[in-house]
XYZ file of C-alpha atoms in Angstrom:
620
model
C 0.013 -0.097 0.018
C 1.682 3.454 -0.865
C 2.028 5.982 1.397
C 4.460 9.148 1.770
C 7.050 6.843 3.875
C 6.877 4.492 6.274
C 5.698 3.433 9.460
C 9.536 3.429 11.195
C 10.261 0.575 13.959
C 13.089 0.043 15.938
C 13.096 -1.031 19.782
C 15.257 1.843 21.499
C 13.427 5.066 21.567
C 10.669 6.737 18.640
C 8.983 10.676 18.652
C 6.629 12.265 16.336
C 5.751 16.390 15.898
C 4.623 18.505 14.401
C 8.539 20.503 13.406
C 11.159 18.396 12.427
C 14.013 20.019 14.380
C 11.860 19.372 17.746
C 10.952 15.463 16.612
C 15.272 15.075 16.646
C 15.938 17.575 19.686
C 13.871 14.564 21.401
C 15.857 12.033 19.817
C 18.723 13.479 20.819
C 17.755 13.878 24.593
C 16.672 10.002 24.548
C 20.589 8.780 22.527
C 21.857 11.370 25.958
C 20.554 9.123 28.197
C 16.694 11.082 28.679
C 14.270 9.051 28.908
C 10.629 10.224 26.686
C 9.824 12.810 29.562
C 13.259 14.961 29.496
C 12.761 14.459 25.361
C 9.179 15.610 25.153
C 10.242 19.309 27.572
C 13.152 19.833 25.629
C 11.008 19.725 22.584
C 8.802 21.656 23.358
C 11.060 23.970 24.386
C 12.384 24.493 21.057
C 8.541 24.571 19.677
C 8.237 27.872 21.662
C 11.580 28.779 19.289
C 11.116 27.043 15.625
C 7.007 27.317 15.815
C 6.758 31.139 17.229
C 3.251 31.024 15.751
C 1.562 28.248 17.127
C 2.371 28.395 20.519
C 4.752 29.574 23.197
C 6.010 30.188 26.579
C 2.861 31.728 27.615
C 0.384 29.898 26.096
C -0.411 25.773 27.221
C -0.249 22.106 27.193
C -1.913 19.250 28.800
C -0.431 15.995 27.892
C -0.993 12.246 28.844
C 1.093 10.544 30.531
C 2.183 6.874 30.607
C 4.712 5.885 33.381
C 6.210 2.477 32.129
C 4.085 0.024 34.446
C 2.690 3.442 36.368
C -0.747 4.585 34.995
C -1.870 6.981 32.852
C -2.324 10.259 33.497
C -3.421 14.013 32.989
C -0.556 16.881 32.747
C -2.921 20.294 33.092
C -0.827 22.819 32.121
C -3.835 25.041 31.371
C -4.318 28.313 33.432
C -7.460 29.434 34.452
C -9.319 32.662 34.308
C -7.695 35.248 36.414
C -9.492 37.120 39.125
C -10.328 39.806 37.904
C -11.476 38.233 34.181
C -15.355 38.614 35.807
C -18.285 39.101 32.826
C -19.042 41.301 34.605
C -15.765 43.301 33.627
C -15.838 42.754 30.215
C -19.367 43.682 29.663
C -18.888 46.973 31.446
C -16.602 47.334 28.283
C -19.195 47.157 25.865
C -17.427 43.444 25.350
C -19.945 40.639 23.722
C -17.088 38.521 23.299
C -14.214 38.009 24.716
C -11.379 39.015 22.402
C -9.796 36.999 20.450
C -6.251 38.822 20.884
C -4.517 41.297 23.180
C -4.267 41.229 27.161
C -7.628 40.420 28.236
C -8.119 36.782 26.363
C -5.092 36.068 28.326
C -5.384 32.807 30.898
C -3.026 32.432 33.439
C 0.418 31.105 31.374
C 0.122 27.376 31.769
C 2.814 25.611 29.278
C 6.259 27.429 31.370
C 4.796 25.353 34.836
C 3.487 22.379 33.047
C 6.488 21.128 31.336
C 9.393 21.973 34.777
C 6.081 19.949 36.618
C 7.044 16.876 34.052
C 10.447 17.753 34.514
C 10.280 17.053 38.310
C 8.203 14.767 38.711
C 9.057 12.391 35.776
C 12.849 13.684 34.119
C 15.754 12.506 34.957
C 17.840 15.281 33.124
C 18.575 18.796 34.339
C 17.117 21.718 33.658
C 20.049 23.576 31.696
C 20.196 20.065 29.880
C 16.891 20.217 28.626
C 16.316 24.663 27.669
C 19.904 23.938 25.760
C 18.695 23.112 22.329
C 16.147 25.508 22.463
C 18.861 28.415 23.522
C 20.946 27.645 20.803
C 17.910 27.827 18.323
C 16.466 31.241 19.858
C 20.430 32.599 19.748
C 21.907 30.898 16.755
C 18.859 31.133 14.724
C 16.842 28.368 13.086
C 15.453 28.127 9.173
C 12.543 29.641 9.110
C 9.256 28.044 7.584
C 6.826 29.249 5.757
C 3.976 29.722 8.037
C 5.741 31.862 9.572
C 6.335 35.364 7.071
C 3.035 34.646 6.230
C 0.879 34.528 9.620
C 3.444 37.219 10.253
C 2.088 38.826 7.149
C -1.167 38.600 7.864
C -0.894 41.010 11.144
C 2.310 42.915 9.451
C -0.386 47.227 9.801
C -1.200 46.016 13.404
C 2.602 44.932 14.320
C 3.198 48.091 12.337
C 1.685 50.427 14.348
C -0.098 49.423 17.035
C 2.432 45.918 18.202
C 5.657 47.580 17.614
C 7.432 45.246 19.895
C 5.754 42.873 17.761
C 7.291 44.247 14.616
C 11.205 44.990 16.303
C 11.297 41.180 16.714
C 9.635 39.944 13.624
C 9.991 42.827 10.985
C 13.257 43.438 11.338
C 14.330 46.282 8.740
C 10.277 45.533 7.834
C 10.762 41.967 5.922
C 8.718 39.357 7.171
C 11.023 35.831 7.981
C 11.724 34.169 4.793
C 10.856 30.769 4.178
C 14.685 28.971 5.049
C 16.073 32.347 6.123
C 17.791 32.058 9.781
C 14.949 33.290 12.647
C 16.754 34.317 15.693
C 14.933 35.518 19.440
C 17.683 36.856 21.372
C 15.793 37.567 23.772
C 13.938 34.954 24.453
C 17.556 32.968 24.524
C 18.519 35.817 26.910
C 15.363 35.390 29.642
C 16.465 31.702 29.533
C 20.718 31.936 30.816
C 19.091 34.545 33.295
C 15.944 32.160 34.641
C 19.182 29.077 34.508
C 21.541 30.956 36.227
C 19.003 32.194 38.913
C 18.037 28.469 38.974
C 22.071 27.679 39.847
C 22.204 29.753 42.579
C 19.754 27.872 45.031
C 21.876 25.028 44.800
C 23.493 21.970 42.793
C 20.290 19.433 43.059
C 18.472 19.220 40.110
C 15.291 18.800 41.830
C 15.713 22.469 43.159
C 16.931 24.363 40.544
C 13.269 23.110 38.895
C 11.369 25.117 41.984
C 13.478 27.868 41.642
C 12.643 28.302 38.079
C 9.503 27.602 39.194
C 9.514 29.886 40.887
C 11.201 33.589 38.598
C 8.445 32.124 36.389
C 5.731 33.263 39.445
C 7.533 35.697 41.224
C 10.787 36.998 40.081
C 11.754 38.564 36.719
C 9.806 36.843 34.202
C 6.404 37.478 36.100
C 7.125 41.035 36.434
C 7.495 41.439 32.876
C 4.049 39.295 32.063
C 1.928 41.579 34.132
C 3.163 44.891 32.651
C 2.593 43.297 29.663
C -1.020 42.935 30.845
C -0.695 46.287 32.160
C -0.375 48.190 29.038
C -3.368 48.822 26.856
C -3.300 47.221 23.943
C -5.433 47.285 20.620
C -7.059 43.733 20.181
C -9.606 42.248 17.709
C -12.977 44.435 19.446
C -10.817 47.392 17.272
C -10.263 49.375 21.023
C -6.785 49.130 23.907
C -7.814 47.283 26.731
C -5.492 46.374 29.243
C -5.336 43.184 30.771
C -6.519 40.987 34.069
C -3.935 39.580 35.037
C -2.030 40.455 39.339
C 0.629 38.932 40.666
C -1.642 37.229 42.510
C -2.708 35.329 40.062
C 0.843 34.127 38.692
C 1.944 32.883 41.753
C -1.048 31.318 42.643
C -0.799 28.411 40.154
C 0.605 25.600 39.410
C -0.071 22.753 37.337
C -1.746 19.398 38.391
C -2.594 15.661 37.285
C -5.728 14.139 37.227
C -7.374 11.343 35.936
C -8.127 10.794 32.103
C -11.397 10.151 31.113
C -11.927 6.918 29.398
C -14.466 4.494 27.073
C -13.355 0.909 25.761
C -13.992 0.568 21.930
C -13.029 -2.210 19.992
C -10.810 -4.022 22.403
C -9.350 -0.260 22.681
C -9.561 1.961 25.935
C -9.231 5.623 24.854
C -8.123 7.612 27.225
C -8.474 11.448 27.478
C -7.971 14.914 29.168
C -11.585 16.147 30.861
C -14.444 17.983 30.330
C -12.285 21.358 30.723
C -10.815 20.093 27.061
C -13.027 19.248 23.821
C -11.075 15.395 25.003
C -14.454 13.427 25.556
C -15.604 14.544 22.275
C -13.289 12.128 20.724
C -15.144 9.443 23.396
C -18.502 10.583 22.340
C -17.881 9.896 18.966
C -16.247 6.461 19.233
C -19.304 5.965 21.335
C -22.254 7.139 18.724
C -20.263 4.707 16.041
C -23.011 1.506 15.351
C -22.026 -1.416 17.296
C -19.811 -4.828 15.883
C -17.490 -1.733 13.400
C -14.515 -4.062 12.270
C -12.592 -3.990 8.916
C -15.684 -4.781 6.413
C -17.344 -0.968 7.349
C -14.072 0.670 5.679
C -11.684 -0.739 2.955
C -8.725 0.501 2.088
C -7.547 0.939 -1.675
C -4.412 3.208 -2.996
C -3.689 3.335 0.724
C -7.041 6.357 1.279
C -9.852 5.131 4.034
C -13.098 5.645 2.320
C -16.260 4.095 2.778
C -17.256 0.488 2.587
C -20.197 0.892 0.770
C -18.026 3.425 -2.004
C -21.326 5.878 -1.717
C -19.830 7.797 1.749
C -22.427 6.257 4.160
C -19.943 5.161 6.691
C -18.177 8.602 6.146
C -21.985 10.280 6.698
C -22.695 8.269 9.917
C -19.012 9.430 11.343
C -20.284 13.279 10.472
C -23.220 12.987 12.096
C -21.764 11.688 15.076
C -19.872 14.862 15.020
C -22.521 16.669 14.917
C -23.949 15.210 17.594
C -21.059 14.951 19.770
C -19.704 18.364 19.413
C -23.861 19.997 19.629
C -22.678 18.427 23.634
C -19.359 20.323 23.965
C -21.165 23.368 23.530
C -23.256 22.694 26.364
C -22.427 20.615 28.643
C -18.057 21.290 28.403
C -16.185 22.990 30.764
C -14.143 23.791 33.977
C -17.238 22.750 36.647
C -18.052 20.861 39.603
C -20.695 20.231 42.264
C -24.723 20.375 41.016
C -22.589 22.075 37.906
C -20.601 19.311 37.401
C -20.482 17.700 33.843
C -22.333 14.531 33.298
C -19.172 13.151 31.643
C -20.389 9.251 32.889
C -23.987 9.748 31.049
C -22.811 11.436 28.515
C -20.848 8.219 27.567
C -23.225 5.633 28.205
C -24.586 2.874 26.688
C -28.125 4.020 27.001
C -27.500 7.800 26.166
C -25.468 6.710 23.074
C -28.472 4.516 21.284
C -30.541 7.329 22.025
C -28.601 9.498 20.478
C -27.745 7.078 17.732
C -31.512 7.001 16.896
C -31.371 11.466 15.549
C -28.969 9.641 12.988
C -31.096 9.446 9.891
C -30.459 9.190 6.018
C -30.047 13.084 5.481
C -27.222 15.845 6.508
C -28.533 17.893 10.017
C -27.827 21.740 10.036
C -28.866 21.999 13.304
C -27.384 22.049 16.616
C -28.969 18.904 19.289
C -27.816 18.489 22.484
C -28.785 16.134 23.970
C -30.281 15.980 27.713
C -28.323 13.375 29.881
C -29.820 12.486 33.019
C -32.979 14.258 31.991
C -30.754 17.068 32.293
C -32.292 20.640 29.644
C -28.952 21.733 27.670
C -27.765 25.564 27.505
C -26.044 27.360 24.940
C -25.201 30.631 24.689
C -27.266 33.391 22.840
C -24.328 33.722 20.661
C -24.440 30.564 20.005
C -28.235 29.976 19.455
C -28.269 32.817 17.104
C -25.731 31.742 14.893
C -26.804 27.871 15.104
C -30.240 29.046 13.849
C -28.769 31.062 10.900
C -28.025 34.566 12.684
C -25.299 36.652 12.979
C -25.030 36.672 16.893
C -23.107 39.853 17.017
C -20.781 38.943 14.506
C -21.285 37.423 10.556
C -21.150 33.537 11.056
C -19.259 33.561 7.162
C -16.607 36.188 8.580
C -13.642 33.263 8.947
C -11.832 33.364 5.852
C -8.394 32.352 5.524
C -6.867 36.031 6.590
C -9.802 36.291 9.860
C -8.587 32.990 10.523
C -4.577 33.669 10.658
C -5.050 36.970 12.541
C -7.658 36.465 15.043
C -7.195 33.751 18.039
C -6.182 30.679 17.200
C -5.744 29.408 13.238
C -7.535 26.781 12.044
C -8.615 25.776 9.198
C -10.007 28.253 6.654
C -13.254 27.895 3.561
C -10.568 26.176 0.928
C -9.491 23.992 3.961
C -5.516 25.097 4.001
C -3.966 25.264 7.161
C -2.800 28.613 8.546
C -1.463 27.543 11.332
C -2.645 26.623 14.511
C -0.804 24.220 17.556
C 1.811 22.246 17.935
C 2.053 18.575 19.399
C 4.144 15.983 20.240
C 4.197 11.979 20.824
C 7.699 10.084 22.262
C 7.423 6.609 23.396
C 11.122 5.399 24.954
C 12.974 1.907 25.641
C 11.588 1.305 28.828
C 7.842 2.060 27.658
C 6.895 5.093 28.913
C 4.841 7.085 26.836
C 3.719 10.946 26.440
C 1.350 12.619 24.145
C 1.581 16.727 24.233
C 0.108 19.662 22.881
C 1.448 22.747 23.225
C -0.171 25.753 22.222
C -0.642 29.640 23.073
C 1.067 32.223 23.345
C 1.022 32.283 19.457
C 3.410 35.313 17.646
C 0.044 37.040 16.736
C -2.009 36.891 20.438
C -0.366 39.550 22.096
C 2.454 41.795 21.642
C 5.782 40.721 22.537
C 7.321 41.085 25.807
C 10.710 43.229 25.374
C 12.269 42.226 27.861
C 11.324 38.455 26.871
C 11.097 37.410 23.521
C 7.673 36.451 23.670
C 4.043 37.178 23.992
C 1.455 36.341 26.299
C -1.707 33.914 25.404
C -5.375 34.531 24.368
C -7.585 31.245 25.606
C -10.504 33.418 27.411
C -11.561 34.104 24.161
C -13.196 30.612 24.857
C -15.155 31.069 27.135
C -19.206 33.309 26.902
C -19.685 36.366 28.630
C -22.746 35.252 29.796
C -23.871 33.381 33.161
C -24.892 29.957 34.071
C -22.629 28.148 30.841
C -20.289 25.302 31.934
C -18.114 27.790 29.920
C -18.744 31.163 30.755
C -16.103 33.564 32.092
C -15.028 32.584 35.728
C -12.188 33.429 37.595
C -10.038 30.651 39.028
C -12.184 28.327 36.220
C -10.124 27.017 33.370
C -11.720 28.342 30.130
C -12.742 25.118 27.903
C -9.560 24.460 25.724
C -9.464 22.656 22.114
C -6.193 21.508 23.195
C -6.613 17.322 22.938
C -3.657 15.334 23.189
C -4.727 10.858 23.144
C -3.072 7.547 24.307
C -4.592 4.278 24.169
C -4.437 0.883 25.569
C -4.906 -2.525 24.893
C -4.870 -5.382 27.422
C -4.496 -2.767 30.213
C -0.918 -1.715 28.181
C -0.911 1.583 26.727
C -0.026 0.959 23.040
C -0.580 3.977 21.030
C -0.219 7.835 21.586
C -1.340 10.223 19.372
C -2.736 14.287 18.361
C -2.922 17.180 15.857
C -3.430 20.833 16.288
C -6.762 21.946 14.439
C -8.644 23.747 17.016
C -11.963 22.881 16.397
C -11.068 19.520 14.214
C -8.505 17.970 16.430
C -10.401 15.555 17.505
C -12.118 15.516 14.314
C -9.339 14.224 12.681
C -8.135 11.593 15.578
C -11.687 9.664 15.213
C -10.727 9.440 12.126
C -6.751 8.296 12.242
C -7.602 5.998 15.225
C -9.955 4.330 13.086
C -7.945 3.572 10.263
C -4.820 2.807 13.175
C -6.875 0.008 14.843
C -8.945 -1.163 11.708
C -6.217 -0.939 8.648
C -4.222 -4.433 8.191
C -0.436 -4.649 10.250
C 2.796 -3.410 8.308
C 5.867 -5.310 9.822
C 3.280 -6.815 12.107
C 2.404 -3.700 13.819
C 0.050 -0.628 13.532
C 0.312 0.958 10.015
C 0.592 4.552 11.556
C 1.406 6.351 8.847
C -1.325 5.205 6.852
C -3.756 6.037 8.679
C -1.867 9.234 8.843
C -2.083 9.419 4.985
C -5.186 8.829 4.509
C -7.588 11.809 3.027
C -9.290 13.286 5.833
C -12.022 15.888 6.523
C -13.893 17.963 8.748
C -17.275 20.229 9.387
C -17.959 23.425 10.844
C -20.973 22.313 11.985
C -21.492 23.749 15.232
C -20.412 27.094 16.550
C -16.125 27.412 16.771
C -14.606 27.797 19.666
C -12.337 30.180 18.309
C -13.717 34.755 17.863
C -15.895 35.291 16.242
C -17.351 31.756 17.307
C -18.758 31.232 13.592
C -20.876 27.966 12.693
C -21.131 26.909 8.951
C -24.890 24.267 8.967
C -24.183 21.176 7.102
C -20.881 21.945 6.045
C -17.965 19.733 5.268
C -13.931 20.148 3.521
C -12.829 16.777 2.583
C -9.533 16.360 0.955
C -10.031 16.759 -2.996
C -8.635 13.082 -3.595
C -11.409 11.291 -1.832
C -12.982 8.841 -3.662
C -15.553 11.012 -6.148
C -18.062 7.876 -4.998
C -17.980 9.702 -1.596
C -18.028 13.205 -1.847
C -20.920 12.869 -4.592
C -22.941 10.168 -2.083
C -22.136 13.217 0.902
C -23.873 15.593 -1.276
C -27.071 13.072 -2.108
C -27.467 12.937 1.773
C -27.697 17.303 1.531
C -23.754 17.346 3.338
C -22.397 21.070 1.662
C -19.202 20.012 0.276
C -15.809 21.124 -0.101
C -12.873 20.066 -1.740
C -10.117 21.513 0.058
C -6.746 21.209 -1.673
C -5.552 16.986 -1.554
C -3.301 17.638 1.159
C -4.759 20.271 3.829
C -6.710 18.139 7.001
C -4.697 17.210 9.687
C -1.098 17.879 11.205
C -0.862 14.460 12.876
C 1.446 13.252 14.944
C 1.830 9.123 16.491
C 3.431 6.847 18.512
C 3.311 3.029 19.369
C 4.568 0.566 21.439
C 3.777 -3.436 21.306
C 3.684 -4.318 24.949
C 4.533 -8.292 24.111
C 7.498 -7.387 22.186
C 8.989 -4.141 23.051
C 9.168 -2.833 19.617
C 8.294 0.747 19.143
C 6.959 2.905 16.257
C 6.182 6.342 15.137
C 4.277 8.510 11.659
C 4.346 11.546 11.566
C 1.371 14.104 8.702
C 3.039 15.640 5.108
C 1.039 17.774 5.122
C 2.514 21.682 5.740
C 5.915 19.928 5.081
C 6.776 20.197 8.951
C 6.228 16.824 10.482
C 8.436 14.331 11.097
C 9.161 11.113 12.595
C 12.680 9.926 13.999
C 14.535 6.664 15.944
C 15.897 4.117 16.204
């Protein structure tokens, strides 16, 4: 079967990420005696440098970890809303949505502390060693990928007129980074060098220095610079200048945490996801909505492509409609809630509930937003989302999400033509001892907030995912996490971790992961193992038939964007069923990464997405 690359196999270690330099950094750490967690941390900091349009140190990172012989855990690197970030404060400014850029959209930064917590608890190498790779690329430069300059060009006018600190770093001499040109970030290198110096002064112990670095981030010179940036009036997507709500108490009082994953059993697999403060359970709901007994007979593979067994789009139709139902529930139920308002995850994944929901899937495409009523509870959807779902515009035009708009507003995901204009990052690592991690770093993009000149990176914008309306599971609430789209995955067979995977893509992440996982689980094996590369390469699609998570929170009922190499019989069959099928470029849907381990043989494998010409897997 044709694939763009081979599925890698070996026994020493494997890494896959959205940028080849991060993947090779992870492999270098493994070669240096580090484990999967050392490797992931080093690669995570390199991603801040080489994909600054997709993530930064003041963003966020959820991760699923499976330590050898230990239970799977979720590491939550998603910061909370600052104490002053109340609905009343934002609406008093005349806002109806949280802006997609600027300090008002900044949650408490989570990525740095999450990486430090992982290194402290599960790593083995020193802080100086794992940060050295990122410092080197920031100081000496790295060849810029095409998307960096393209992203800068979408916000050139904003940088030149308003965000001049960003222009100084990303438009030197008025020129955006050209593909292949060395891109440096001296302020970031200086920040990490000063951090290491202060950490070393705390004492010789590895954990002692990591704890000192965490204090410096929360209460030292880094905290001072972040707070000053938040306090500066900044032009945002509302068209006005606003200051942020972040305070010293917010920074000092937050730290990354561990929690148990949400799981669902499907076809002999147990899939693990972060809780409903993320969109992770939506993948589990999509699996629960599949008909009983799905096997390889339901999906056939020709020429390396996965398409409907009926050859007329029937199976894909059911996947799309199931996605709409799961995402409608995400809109109505998911959030960082507890007590009487806690998300009814067990009910949402129950057989009885999904039998009821599955019966809603008919022969024609639905154009409605149809959340369910688990345990008889009444769903609650925001006024804006309701208006958009009913064909209105809410406070913004729901059809305004174009390639240009997406690239400059919030987390750019996938434009109407299917082309990715950026989004986020992902990394998976497995080592020879059986340690495994799946992590999805994001936020703090170069176009989220002005670059903090003393630090070399900006604040994030994750609060834009919350609603300025009381009583919703995802209402803006001080001290609560905004519901994030970031959703790494880890899957077990027989209780043993086998597969770690994920993708960038905002609202598309758990759509693309569904297609990948089904293909990986059902596809014929390669050399006795999972055909990871074939599952990554298979034609993919996404729908926007639910309110988007990012400003301006648009929705396109009935839409399906499919790669142009999808068989004509499938797209024609979907059109007959009432789907508004749009053809995207042949290689445009998804940026999946994956690693795997066979518990019986110890054989490791990996694959990475060829789309975007950045992702790469390495290993031996």
